mmCIF file of C-alpha atoms in Angstrom:
data_model
loop_
_atom_site.group_PDB
_atom_site.id
_atom_site.type_symbol
_atom_site.label_atom_id
_atom_site.label_comp_id
_atom_site.label_asym_id
_atom_site.label_seq_id
_atom_site.Cartn_x
_atom_site.Cartn_y
_atom_site.Cartn_z
ATOM 1 C CA ALA A 1 0.785 -2.360 13.271
ATOM 2 C CA ALA A 2 1.228 -5.271 10.671
ATOM 3 C CA ALA A 3 -2.683 -5.535 10.755
ATOM 4 C CA ASP A 4 -3.401 -1.786 9.742
ATOM 5 C CA VAL A 5 -0.805 -2.255 6.934
ATOM 6 C CA MET A 6 -2.611 -5.253 5.468
ATOM 7 C CA LYS A 7 -5.929 -3.200 6.029
ATOM 8 C CA GLY A 8 -4.525 -0.320 4.204
ATOM 9 C CA ARG A 9 -3.489 -2.644 1.291
ATOM 10 C CA LEU A 10 -6.797 -4.268 1.058
ATOM 11 C CA LEU A 11 -8.549 -0.964 0.944
ATOM 12 C CA ILE A 12 -6.003 0.429 -1.627
ATOM 13 C CA ALA A 13 -6.848 -2.736 -3.555
ATOM 14 C CA ALA A 14 -10.756 -1.932 -3.171
ATOM 15 C CA GLY A 15 -10.089 1.741 -4.675
ATOM 16 C CA ARG A 16 -10.928 3.119 -1.075
ATOM 17 C CA TYR A 17 -7.786 5.414 -0.957
ATOM 18 C CA ARG A 18 -8.761 7.979 1.600
ATOM 19 C CA GLU A 19 -9.746 5.268 4.149
ATOM 20 C CA ALA A 20 -6.340 3.686 3.395
ATOM 21 C CA ILE A 21 -4.553 6.862 4.084
ATOM 22 C CA GLU A 22 -6.670 6.989 7.673
ATOM 23 C CA VAL A 23 -5.615 3.348 8.541
ATOM 24 C CA LEU A 24 -2.065 4.110 7.650
ATOM 25 C CA GLU A 25 -1.570 7.045 9.471
ATOM 26 C CA ARG A 26 -2.187 5.252 12.731
ATOM 27 C CA VAL A 27 0.852 3.204 11.906
ATOM 28 C CA THR A 28 3.148 6.063 11.273
ATOM 29 C CA SER A 29 1.829 8.366 14.092
ATOM 30 C CA VAL A 30 4.531 9.561 16.733
ATOM 31 C CA GLY A 31 4.935 7.302 19.474
ATOM 32 C CA LEU A 32 3.379 4.315 17.817
ATOM 33 C CA GLU A 33 6.089 3.741 15.266
ATOM 34 C CA ASP A 34 7.032 0.427 14.302
ATOM 35 C CA ALA A 35 10.408 -0.179 12.624
ATOM 36 C CA THR A 36 9.312 -2.610 10.113
ATOM 37 C CA GLN A 37 5.720 -1.405 9.353
ATOM 38 C CA SER A 38 6.134 2.579 9.587
ATOM 39 C CA PRO A 39 8.149 2.524 6.440
ATOM 40 C CA ARG A 40 5.723 0.373 4.669
ATOM 41 C CA ALA A 41 2.693 2.399 5.766
ATOM 42 C CA SER A 42 4.306 5.656 5.037
ATOM 43 C CA PHE A 43 5.343 4.538 1.204
ATOM 44 C CA LEU A 44 1.867 3.024 0.870
ATOM 45 C CA MET A 45 0.032 6.299 2.026
ATOM 46 C CA GLY A 46 1.988 7.966 -0.815
ATOM 47 C CA TYR A 47 0.729 5.292 -3.323
ATOM 48 C CA ALA A 48 -2.864 5.739 -1.909
ATOM 49 C CA ALA A 49 -2.742 9.513 -2.281
ATOM 50 C CA GLU A 50 -1.046 9.279 -5.825
ATOM 51 C CA GLN A 51 -3.791 6.770 -6.899
ATOM 52 C CA ARG A 52 -6.303 9.093 -5.468
ATOM 53 C CA ALA A 53 -5.311 11.797 -7.663
ATOM 54 C CA VAL A 54 -5.420 9.879 -10.674
ATOM 55 C CA GLN A 55 -8.792 8.462 -9.626
ATOM 56 C CA ALA A 56 -10.014 12.375 -9.249
ATOM 57 C CA ARG A 57 -8.534 13.163 -12.648
ATOM 58 C CA THR A 58 -10.485 10.483 -14.359
ATOM 59 C CA GLU A 59 -13.782 11.481 -12.538
ATOM 60 C CA LEU A 60 -13.649 14.530 -14.656
ATOM 61 C CA THR A 61 -15.244 14.176 -18.202
ATOM 62 C CA GLU A 62 -14.721 16.534 -21.036
ATOM 63 C CA THR A 63 -18.560 18.143 -20.529
ATOM 64 C CA THR A 64 -18.233 18.730 -16.754
ATOM 65 C CA ARG A 65 -15.123 20.277 -15.288
ATOM 66 C CA ASN A 66 -15.779 19.832 -11.671
ATOM 67 C CA LEU A 67 -13.620 22.027 -9.391
ATOM 68 C CA THR A 68 -14.159 19.718 -6.505
ATOM 69 C CA ALA A 69 -12.537 16.629 -8.555
ATOM 70 C CA THR A 70 -9.742 18.770 -9.944
ATOM 71 C CA ALA A 71 -8.829 20.550 -6.255
ATOM 72 C CA ASP A 72 -9.164 16.884 -5.036
ATOM 73 C CA SER A 73 -6.562 15.588 -7.743
ATOM 74 C CA VAL A 74 -4.402 18.447 -7.212
ATOM 75 C CA ASP A 75 -4.512 18.016 -3.422
ATOM 76 C CA TYR A 76 -3.572 14.272 -3.358
ATOM 77 C CA ARG A 77 -0.998 14.679 -5.682
ATOM 78 C CA GLN A 78 0.680 17.165 -3.408
ATOM 79 C CA ARG A 79 0.068 14.732 -0.551
ATOM 80 C CA ALA A 80 1.587 11.997 -2.264
ATOM 81 C CA ILE A 81 4.873 13.861 -2.923
ATOM 82 C CA GLU A 82 4.953 14.693 0.908
ATOM 83 C CA TYR A 83 4.400 11.178 1.849
ATOM 84 C CA TYR A 84 7.040 9.972 -0.895
ATOM 85 C CA ARG A 85 9.439 12.741 0.843
ATOM 86 C CA LYS A 86 8.513 11.932 4.319
ATOM 87 C CA THR A 87 9.329 8.212 3.590
ATOM 88 C CA ALA A 88 12.665 9.088 1.928
ATOM 89 C CA ALA A 89 13.672 11.381 4.979
ATOM 90 C CA ARG A 90 12.402 9.358 7.924
ATOM 91 C CA PHE A 91 13.267 6.065 6.526
ATOM 92 C CA GLU A 92 16.531 6.441 4.381
ATOM 93 C CA ARG A 93 17.743 3.194 4.699
ATOM 94 C CA SER A 94 14.583 1.183 4.114
ATOM 95 C CA ASP A 95 13.567 -0.248 0.812
ATOM 96 C CA GLU A 96 10.598 1.725 0.997
ATOM 97 C CA ALA A 97 12.512 5.097 0.571
#
């Protein structure tokens, strides 16, 4: 689990947010939860989704309003909110919450 959290952090640092979320989801999956790593992974999923939403917004230019990028931005912003909510609800006594 710790290795997946580290890999997720490295993917986030590289701007590969979708991949980071996929890796981090393994840490938070039911039955595989780790008391230390799951809150971190859950928080990082929210952060990665938030950054992906920002990235998708910056991909938009004044001359091209790409509906896919707009939808991607909105989708990832909503996912970030949900990841943060889940982190706060499931791990309410953790620093990440």
